[in-house]
Amino acid sequence: MSGKNMQKKKLNGSNIIKKISIFLILLIVITLVLSINFFPDKILLKEGQICTKDILSPGDFEFVDLEATQNLREKAANR
């Protein structure tokens, strides 16, 4: 190899900094673009307001009103 080819292949400090900064910027942009779907939309509702979107729960839960259940059982037994 001649001296000119060696000089072209050498990387100076500013060139390395440019390449690293471009890599980091691209990494941040790609990470942000891919993570958009992981953040749910915030829906702010007031009491009595009708929601225009479906809201999906990440899990199921059940609430049993024991007092109302007992009252209904007593009504059914009295029939």
PDB file of N, CA and C in Angstrom:
ATOM      1  N   MET A   1       0.839  -1.180   0.000  1.00  0.00           N
ATOM      2  CA  MET A   1       0.000   0.000   0.000  1.00  0.00           C
ATOM      3  C   MET A   1       0.880   1.238   0.000  1.00  0.00           C
ATOM      4  N   SER A   2       0.416   2.223  -0.699  1.00  0.00           N
ATOM      5  CA  SER A   2       1.182   3.467  -0.727  1.00  0.00           C
ATOM      6  C   SER A   2       0.795   4.331   0.463  1.00  0.00           C
ATOM      7  N   GLY A   3       1.534   5.390   0.684  1.00  0.00           N
ATOM      8  CA  GLY A   3       1.301   6.285   1.806  1.00  0.00           C
ATOM      9  C   GLY A   3      -0.044   6.986   1.726  1.00  0.00           C
ATOM     10  N   LYS A   4      -0.507   7.304   0.509  1.00  0.00           N
ATOM     11  CA  LYS A   4      -1.794   7.983   0.342  1.00  0.00           C
ATOM     12  C   LYS A   4      -2.954   7.076   0.760  1.00  0.00           C
ATOM     13  N   ASN A   5      -2.875   5.795   0.420  1.00  0.00           N
ATOM     14  CA  ASN A   5      -3.941   4.862   0.803  1.00  0.00           C
ATOM     15  C   ASN A   5      -4.008   4.701   2.316  1.00  0.00           C
ATOM     16  N   MET A   6      -2.865   4.687   2.973  1.00  0.00           N
ATOM     17  CA  MET A   6      -2.830   4.552   4.429  1.00  0.00           C
ATOM     18  C   MET A   6      -3.462   5.782   5.088  1.00  0.00           C
ATOM     19  N   GLN A   7      -3.214   6.957   4.526  1.00  0.00           N
ATOM     20  CA  GLN A   7      -3.777   8.174   5.096  1.00  0.00           C
ATOM     21  C   GLN A   7      -5.300   8.205   4.921  1.00  0.00           C
ATOM     22  N   LYS A   8      -5.816   7.688   3.820  1.00  0.00           N
ATOM     23  CA  LYS A   8      -7.258   7.671   3.587  1.00  0.00           C
ATOM     24  C   LYS A   8      -7.957   6.721   4.558  1.00  0.00           C
ATOM     25  N   LYS A   9      -7.301   5.623   4.891  1.00  0.00           N
ATOM     26  CA  LYS A   9      -7.919   4.626   5.755  1.00  0.00           C
ATOM     27  C   LYS A   9      -7.848   5.004   7.227  1.00  0.00           C
ATOM     28  N   LYS A  10      -6.929   5.882   7.589  1.00  0.00           N
ATOM     29  CA  LYS A  10      -6.828   6.297   8.982  1.00  0.00           C
ATOM     30  C   LYS A  10      -8.024   7.172   9.339  1.00  0.00           C
ATOM     31  N   LEU A  11      -8.510   6.970  10.529  1.00  0.00           N
ATOM     32  CA  LEU A  11      -9.619   7.789  11.003  1.00  0.00           C
ATOM     33  C   LEU A  11      -9.079   8.801  11.993  1.00  0.00           C
ATOM     34  N   ASN A  12      -9.398  10.059  11.757  1.00  0.00           N
ATOM     35  CA  ASN A  12      -8.979  11.058  12.728  1.00  0.00           C
ATOM     36  C   ASN A  12     -10.039  11.171  13.822  1.00  0.00           C
ATOM     37  N   GLY A  13      -9.738  11.894  14.884  1.00  0.00           N
ATOM     38  CA  GLY A  13     -10.618  11.971  16.049  1.00  0.00           C
ATOM     39  C   GLY A  13     -11.987  12.539  15.739  1.00  0.00           C
ATOM     40  N   SER A  14     -12.068  13.577  14.916  1.00  0.00           N
ATOM     41  CA  SER A  14     -13.366  14.197  14.624  1.00  0.00           C
ATOM     42  C   SER A  14     -14.247  13.262  13.796  1.00  0.00           C
ATOM     43  N   ASN A  15     -13.637  12.462  12.945  1.00  0.00           N
ATOM     44  CA  ASN A  15     -14.400  11.520  12.130  1.00  0.00           C
ATOM     45  C   ASN A  15     -15.015  10.429  13.013  1.00  0.00           C
ATOM     46  N   ILE A  16     -14.274   9.969  13.993  1.00  0.00           N
ATOM     47  CA  ILE A  16     -14.791   8.954  14.911  1.00  0.00           C
ATOM     48  C   ILE A  16     -15.939   9.534  15.736  1.00  0.00           C
ATOM     49  N   ILE A  17     -15.784  10.761  16.206  1.00  0.00           N
ATOM     50  CA  ILE A  17     -16.836  11.407  16.997  1.00  0.00           C
ATOM     51  C   ILE A  17     -18.105  11.571  16.164  1.00  0.00           C
ATOM     52  N   LYS A  18     -17.977  11.946  14.903  1.00  0.00           N
ATOM     53  CA  LYS A  18     -19.136  12.086  14.021  1.00  0.00           C
ATOM     54  C   LYS A  18     -19.851  10.751  13.855  1.00  0.00           C
ATOM     55  N   LYS A  19     -19.085   9.693  13.622  1.00  0.00           N
ATOM     56  CA  LYS A  19     -19.700   8.379  13.413  1.00  0.00           C
ATOM     57  C   LYS A  19     -20.393   7.886  14.680  1.00  0.00           C
ATOM     58  N   ILE A  20     -19.778   8.095  15.831  1.00  0.00           N
ATOM     59  CA  ILE A  20     -20.389   7.667  17.093  1.00  0.00           C
ATOM     60  C   ILE A  20     -21.655   8.469  17.372  1.00  0.00           C
ATOM     61  N   SER A  21     -21.621   9.779  17.124  1.00  0.00           N
ATOM     62  CA  SER A  21     -22.805  10.606  17.382  1.00  0.00           C
ATOM     63  C   SER A  21     -23.946  10.239  16.433  1.00  0.00           C
ATOM     64  N   ILE A  22     -23.650   9.957  15.179  1.00  0.00           N
ATOM     65  CA  ILE A  22     -24.686   9.530  14.231  1.00  0.00           C
ATOM     66  C   ILE A  22     -25.284   8.200  14.681  1.00  0.00           C
ATOM     67  N   PHE A  23     -24.433   7.279  15.116  1.00  0.00           N
ATOM     68  CA  PHE A  23     -24.908   5.984  15.602  1.00  0.00           C
ATOM     69  C   PHE A  23     -25.829   6.155  16.810  1.00  0.00           C
ATOM     70  N   LEU A  24     -25.430   6.998  17.757  1.00  0.00           N
ATOM     71  CA  LEU A  24     -26.244   7.205  18.957  1.00  0.00           C
ATOM     72  C   LEU A  24     -27.582   7.864  18.627  1.00  0.00           C
ATOM     73  N   ILE A  25     -27.569   8.831  17.729  1.00  0.00           N
ATOM     74  CA  ILE A  25     -28.815   9.491  17.330  1.00  0.00           C
ATOM     75  C   ILE A  25     -29.750   8.495  16.654  1.00  0.00           C
ATOM     76  N   LEU A  26     -29.214   7.679  15.756  1.00  0.00           N
ATOM     77  CA  LEU A  26     -30.037   6.665  15.094  1.00  0.00           C
ATOM     78  C   LEU A  26     -30.573   5.644  16.095  1.00  0.00           C
ATOM     79  N   LEU A  27     -29.746   5.261  17.043  1.00  0.00           N
ATOM     80  CA  LEU A  27     -30.174   4.307  18.067  1.00  0.00           C
ATOM     81  C   LEU A  27     -31.327   4.877  18.892  1.00  0.00           C
ATOM     82  N   ILE A  28     -31.225   6.135  19.272  1.00  0.00           N
ATOM     83  CA  ILE A  28     -32.281   6.780  20.055  1.00  0.00           C
ATOM     84  C   ILE A  28     -33.565   6.901  19.234  1.00  0.00           C
ATOM     85  N   VAL A  29     -33.455   7.306  17.978  1.00  0.00           N
ATOM     86  CA  VAL A  29     -34.634   7.461  17.124  1.00  0.00           C
ATOM     87  C   VAL A  29     -35.320   6.113  16.913  1.00  0.00           C
ATOM     88  N   ILE A  30     -34.564   5.083  16.618  1.00  0.00           N
ATOM     89  CA  ILE A  30     -35.144   3.753  16.405  1.00  0.00           C
ATOM     90  C   ILE A  30     -35.809   3.250  17.681  1.00  0.00           C
ATOM     91  N   THR A  31     -35.169   3.464  18.819  1.00  0.00           N
ATOM     92  CA  THR A  31     -35.749   3.039  20.095  1.00  0.00           C
ATOM     93  C   THR A  31     -37.067   3.758  20.355  1.00  0.00           C
ATOM     94  N   LEU A  32     -37.125   5.049  20.103  1.00  0.00           N
ATOM     95  CA  LEU A  32     -38.364   5.805  20.314  1.00  0.00           C
ATOM     96  C   LEU A  32     -39.474   5.341  19.376  1.00  0.00           C
ATOM     97  N   VAL A  33     -39.133   5.105  18.120  1.00  0.00           N
ATOM     98  CA  VAL A  33     -40.137   4.670  17.148  1.00  0.00           C
ATOM     99  C   VAL A  33     -40.695   3.301  17.534  1.00  0.00           C
ATOM    100  N   LEU A  34     -39.838   2.399  17.958  1.00  0.00           N
ATOM    101  CA  LEU A  34     -40.294   1.056  18.314  1.00  0.00           C
ATOM    102  C   LEU A  34     -41.047   1.022  19.641  1.00  0.00           C
ATOM    103  N   SER A  35     -40.792   1.969  20.524  1.00  0.00           N
ATOM    104  CA  SER A  35     -41.432   1.945  21.841  1.00  0.00           C
ATOM    105  C   SER A  35     -42.761   2.694  21.873  1.00  0.00           C
ATOM    106  N   ILE A  36     -43.164   3.316  20.802  1.00  0.00           N
ATOM    107  CA  ILE A  36     -44.417   4.075  20.776  1.00  0.00           C
ATOM    108  C   ILE A  36     -45.604   3.165  21.072  1.00  0.00           C
ATOM    109  N   ASN A  37     -45.596   1.950  20.549  1.00  0.00           N
ATOM    110  CA  ASN A  37     -46.726   1.045  20.746  1.00  0.00           C
ATOM    111  C   ASN A  37     -46.823   0.517  22.176  1.00  0.00           C
ATOM    112  N   PHE A  38     -45.778   0.641  22.962  1.00  0.00           N
ATOM    113  CA  PHE A  38     -45.796   0.127  24.319  1.00  0.00           C
ATOM    114  C   PHE A  38     -46.462   1.084  25.301  1.00  0.00           C
ATOM    115  N   PHE A  39     -46.600   2.337  24.942  1.00  0.00           N
ATOM    116  CA  PHE A  39     -47.217   3.318  25.824  1.00  0.00           C
ATOM    117  C   PHE A  39     -48.695   3.452  25.469  1.00  0.00           C
ATOM    118  N   PRO A  40     -49.595   3.130  26.397  1.00  0.00           N
ATOM    119  CA  PRO A  40     -51.023   3.231  26.085  1.00  0.00           C
ATOM    120  C   PRO A  40     -51.464   4.688  25.977  1.00  0.00           C
ATOM    121  N   ASP A  41     -52.521   4.902  25.199  1.00  0.00           N
ATOM    122  CA  ASP A  41     -53.095   6.244  25.087  1.00  0.00           C
ATOM    123  C   ASP A  41     -53.770   6.599  26.403  1.00  0.00           C
ATOM    124  N   LYS A  42     -53.626   7.843  26.809  1.00  0.00           N
ATOM    125  CA  LYS A  42     -54.296   8.289  28.027  1.00  0.00           C
ATOM    126  C   LYS A  42     -55.681   8.795  27.654  1.00  0.00           C
ATOM    127  N   ILE A  43     -56.661   8.297  28.365  1.00  0.00           N
ATOM    128  CA  ILE A  43     -58.037   8.723  28.150  1.00  0.00           C
ATOM    129  C   ILE A  43     -58.514   9.372  29.441  1.00  0.00           C
ATOM    130  N   LEU A  44     -58.775  10.658  29.372  1.00  0.00           N
ATOM    131  CA  LEU A  44     -59.233  11.391  30.550  1.00  0.00           C
ATOM    132  C   LEU A  44     -60.751  11.512  30.489  1.00  0.00           C
ATOM    133  N   LEU A  45     -61.419  10.880  31.437  1.00  0.00           N
ATOM    134  CA  LEU A  45     -62.875  10.913  31.486  1.00  0.00           C
ATOM    135  C   LEU A  45     -63.337  11.477  32.816  1.00  0.00           C
ATOM    136  N   LYS A  46     -64.453  12.172  32.751  1.00  0.00           N
ATOM    137  CA  LYS A  46     -65.098  12.649  33.974  1.00  0.00           C
ATOM    138  C   LYS A  46     -66.283  11.731  34.265  1.00  0.00           C
ATOM    139  N   GLU A  47     -66.764  11.778  35.482  1.00  0.00           N
ATOM    140  CA  GLU A  47     -67.889  10.937  35.873  1.00  0.00           C
ATOM    141  C   GLU A  47     -69.101  11.250  35.000  1.00  0.00           C
ATOM    142  N   GLY A  48     -69.684  10.211  34.418  1.00  0.00           N
ATOM    143  CA  GLY A  48     -70.856  10.363  33.570  1.00  0.00           C
ATOM    144  C   GLY A  48     -70.536  10.603  32.108  1.00  0.00           C
ATOM    145  N   GLN A  49     -69.290  10.836  31.775  1.00  0.00           N
ATOM    146  CA  GLN A  49     -68.894  11.102  30.395  1.00  0.00           C
ATOM    147  C   GLN A  49     -68.806   9.783  29.627  1.00  0.00           C
ATOM    148  N   ILE A  50     -69.258   9.787  28.371  1.00  0.00           N
ATOM    149  CA  ILE A  50     -69.225   8.590  27.538  1.00  0.00           C
ATOM    150  C   ILE A  50     -67.889   8.531  26.810  1.00  0.00           C
ATOM    151  N   CYS A  51     -67.265   7.372  26.869  1.00  0.00           N
ATOM    152  CA  CYS A  51     -65.966   7.179  26.222  1.00  0.00           C
ATOM    153  C   CYS A  51     -66.173   6.868  24.744  1.00  0.00           C
ATOM    154  N   THR A  52     -65.361   7.462  23.887  1.00  0.00           N
ATOM    155  CA  THR A  52     -65.484   7.248  22.445  1.00  0.00           C
ATOM    156  C   THR A  52     -64.617   6.097  21.951  1.00  0.00           C
ATOM    157  N   LYS A  53     -63.758   5.551  22.817  1.00  0.00           N
ATOM    158  CA  LYS A  53     -62.883   4.436  22.438  1.00  0.00           C
ATOM    159  C   LYS A  53     -63.148   3.252  23.349  1.00  0.00           C
ATOM    160  N   ASP A  54     -62.825   2.064  22.860  1.00  0.00           N
ATOM    161  CA  ASP A  54     -62.894   0.879  23.708  1.00  0.00           C
ATOM    162  C   ASP A  54     -61.690   0.866  24.638  1.00  0.00           C
ATOM    163  N   ILE A  55     -61.929   0.474  25.877  1.00  0.00           N
ATOM    164  CA  ILE A  55     -60.855   0.376  26.858  1.00  0.00           C
ATOM    165  C   ILE A  55     -60.691  -1.097  27.209  1.00  0.00           C
ATOM    166  N   LEU A  56     -59.506  -1.631  26.968  1.00  0.00           N
ATOM    167  CA  LEU A  56     -59.233  -3.032  27.256  1.00  0.00           C
ATOM    168  C   LEU A  56     -58.434  -3.139  28.538  1.00  0.00           C
ATOM    169  N   SER A  57     -58.919  -3.971  29.426  1.00  0.00           N
ATOM    170  CA  SER A  57     -58.238  -4.178  30.699  1.00  0.00           C
ATOM    171  C   SER A  57     -57.104  -5.186  30.528  1.00  0.00           C
ATOM    172  N   PRO A  58     -55.986  -4.980  31.216  1.00  0.00           N
ATOM    173  CA  PRO A  58     -54.897  -5.955  31.124  1.00  0.00           C
ATOM    174  C   PRO A  58     -55.212  -7.249  31.871  1.00  0.00           C
ATOM    175  N   GLY A  59     -56.263  -7.261  32.656  1.00  0.00           N
ATOM    176  CA  GLY A  59     -56.635  -8.465  33.391  1.00  0.00           C
ATOM    177  C   GLY A  59     -58.095  -8.414  33.793  1.00  0.00           C
ATOM    178  N   ASP A  60     -58.618  -9.541  34.242  1.00  0.00           N
ATOM    179  CA  ASP A  60     -60.007  -9.609  34.682  1.00  0.00           C
ATOM    180  C   ASP A  60     -60.071  -9.540  36.199  1.00  0.00           C
ATOM    181  N   PHE A  61     -61.142  -8.977  36.698  1.00  0.00           N
ATOM    182  CA  PHE A  61     -61.378  -8.991  38.131  1.00  0.00           C
ATOM    183  C   PHE A  61     -62.879  -9.105  38.353  1.00  0.00           C
ATOM    184  N   GLU A  62     -63.241  -9.578  39.517  1.00  0.00           N
ATOM    185  CA  GLU A  62     -64.648  -9.768  39.840  1.00  0.00           C
ATOM    186  C   GLU A  62     -64.922  -9.169  41.211  1.00  0.00           C
ATOM    187  N   PHE A  63     -65.996  -8.426  41.295  1.00  0.00           N
ATOM    188  CA  PHE A  63     -66.410  -7.840  42.566  1.00  0.00           C
ATOM    189  C   PHE A  63     -67.781  -8.399  42.905  1.00  0.00           C
ATOM    190  N   VAL A  64     -67.895  -9.029  44.043  1.00  0.00           N
ATOM    191  CA  VAL A  64     -69.166  -9.595  44.480  1.00  0.00           C
ATOM    192  C   VAL A  64     -69.700  -8.746  45.625  1.00  0.00           C
ATOM    193  N   ASP A  65     -70.886  -8.196  45.414  1.00  0.00           N
ATOM    194  CA  ASP A  65     -71.558  -7.421  46.458  1.00  0.00           C
ATOM    195  C   ASP A  65     -72.296  -8.419  47.347  1.00  0.00           C
ATOM    196  N   LEU A  66     -71.690  -8.772  48.461  1.00  0.00           N
ATOM    197  CA  LEU A  66     -72.232  -9.818  49.329  1.00  0.00           C
ATOM    198  C   LEU A  66     -73.597  -9.445  49.897  1.00  0.00           C
ATOM    199  N   GLU A  67     -73.784  -8.186  50.225  1.00  0.00           N
ATOM    200  CA  GLU A  67     -75.062  -7.743  50.789  1.00  0.00           C
ATOM    201  C   GLU A  67     -76.181  -7.865  49.761  1.00  0.00           C
ATOM    202  N   ALA A  68     -75.934  -7.401  48.546  1.00  0.00           N
ATOM    203  CA  ALA A  68     -76.953  -7.491  47.500  1.00  0.00           C
ATOM    204  C   ALA A  68     -77.210  -8.950  47.127  1.00  0.00           C
ATOM    205  N   THR A  69     -76.181  -9.767  47.115  1.00  0.00           N
ATOM    206  CA  THR A  69     -76.344 -11.187  46.806  1.00  0.00           C
ATOM    207  C   THR A  69     -77.216 -11.866  47.856  1.00  0.00           C
ATOM    208  N   GLN A  70     -76.965 -11.566  49.108  1.00  0.00           N
ATOM    209  CA  GLN A  70     -77.760 -12.154  50.192  1.00  0.00           C
ATOM    210  C   GLN A  70     -79.220 -11.711  50.093  1.00  0.00           C
ATOM    211  N   ASN A  71     -79.456 -10.437  49.791  1.00  0.00           N
ATOM    212  CA  ASN A  71     -80.833  -9.937  49.630  1.00  0.00           C
ATOM    213  C   ASN A  71     -81.549 -10.653  48.494  1.00  0.00           C
ATOM    214  N   LEU A  72     -80.865 -10.847  47.377  1.00  0.00           N
ATOM    215  CA  LEU A  72     -81.475 -11.540  46.239  1.00  0.00           C
ATOM    216  C   LEU A  72     -81.747 -13.008  46.575  1.00  0.00           C
ATOM    217  N   ARG A  73     -80.867 -13.638  47.323  1.00  0.00           N
ATOM    218  CA  ARG A  73     -81.089 -15.033  47.730  1.00  0.00           C
ATOM    219  C   ARG A  73     -82.325 -15.139  48.632  1.00  0.00           C
ATOM    220  N   GLU A  74     -82.468 -14.182  49.541  1.00  0.00           N
ATOM    221  CA  GLU A  74     -83.633 -14.191  50.433  1.00  0.00           C
ATOM    222  C   GLU A  74     -84.924 -13.965  49.653  1.00  0.00           C
ATOM    223  N   LYS A  75     -84.901 -13.060  48.680  1.00  0.00           N
ATOM    224  CA  LYS A  75     -86.087 -12.817  47.850  1.00  0.00           C
ATOM    225  C   LYS A  75     -86.449 -14.069  47.058  1.00  0.00           C
ATOM    226  N   ALA A  76     -85.437 -14.749  46.519  1.00  0.00           N
ATOM    227  CA  ALA A  76     -85.689 -15.958  45.740  1.00  0.00           C
ATOM    228  C   ALA A  76     -86.229 -17.076  46.629  1.00  0.00           C
ATOM    229  N   ALA A  77     -85.763 -17.158  47.861  1.00  0.00           N
ATOM    230  CA  ALA A  77     -86.225 -18.208  48.775  1.00  0.00           C
ATOM    231  C   ALA A  77     -87.658 -17.958  49.219  1.00  0.00           C
ATOM    232  N   ASN A  78     -88.077 -16.698  49.288  1.00  0.00           N
ATOM    233  CA  ASN A  78     -89.428 -16.355  49.733  1.00  0.00           C
ATOM    234  C   ASN A  78     -90.477 -16.553  48.648  1.00  0.00           C
ATOM    235  N   ARG A  79     -90.133 -16.781  47.452  1.00  0.00           N
ATOM    236  CA  ARG A  79     -91.102 -16.935  46.352  1.00  0.00           C
ATOM    237  C   ARG A  79     -91.785 -18.245  46.386  1.00  0.00           C
TER     238      ARG A  79
END
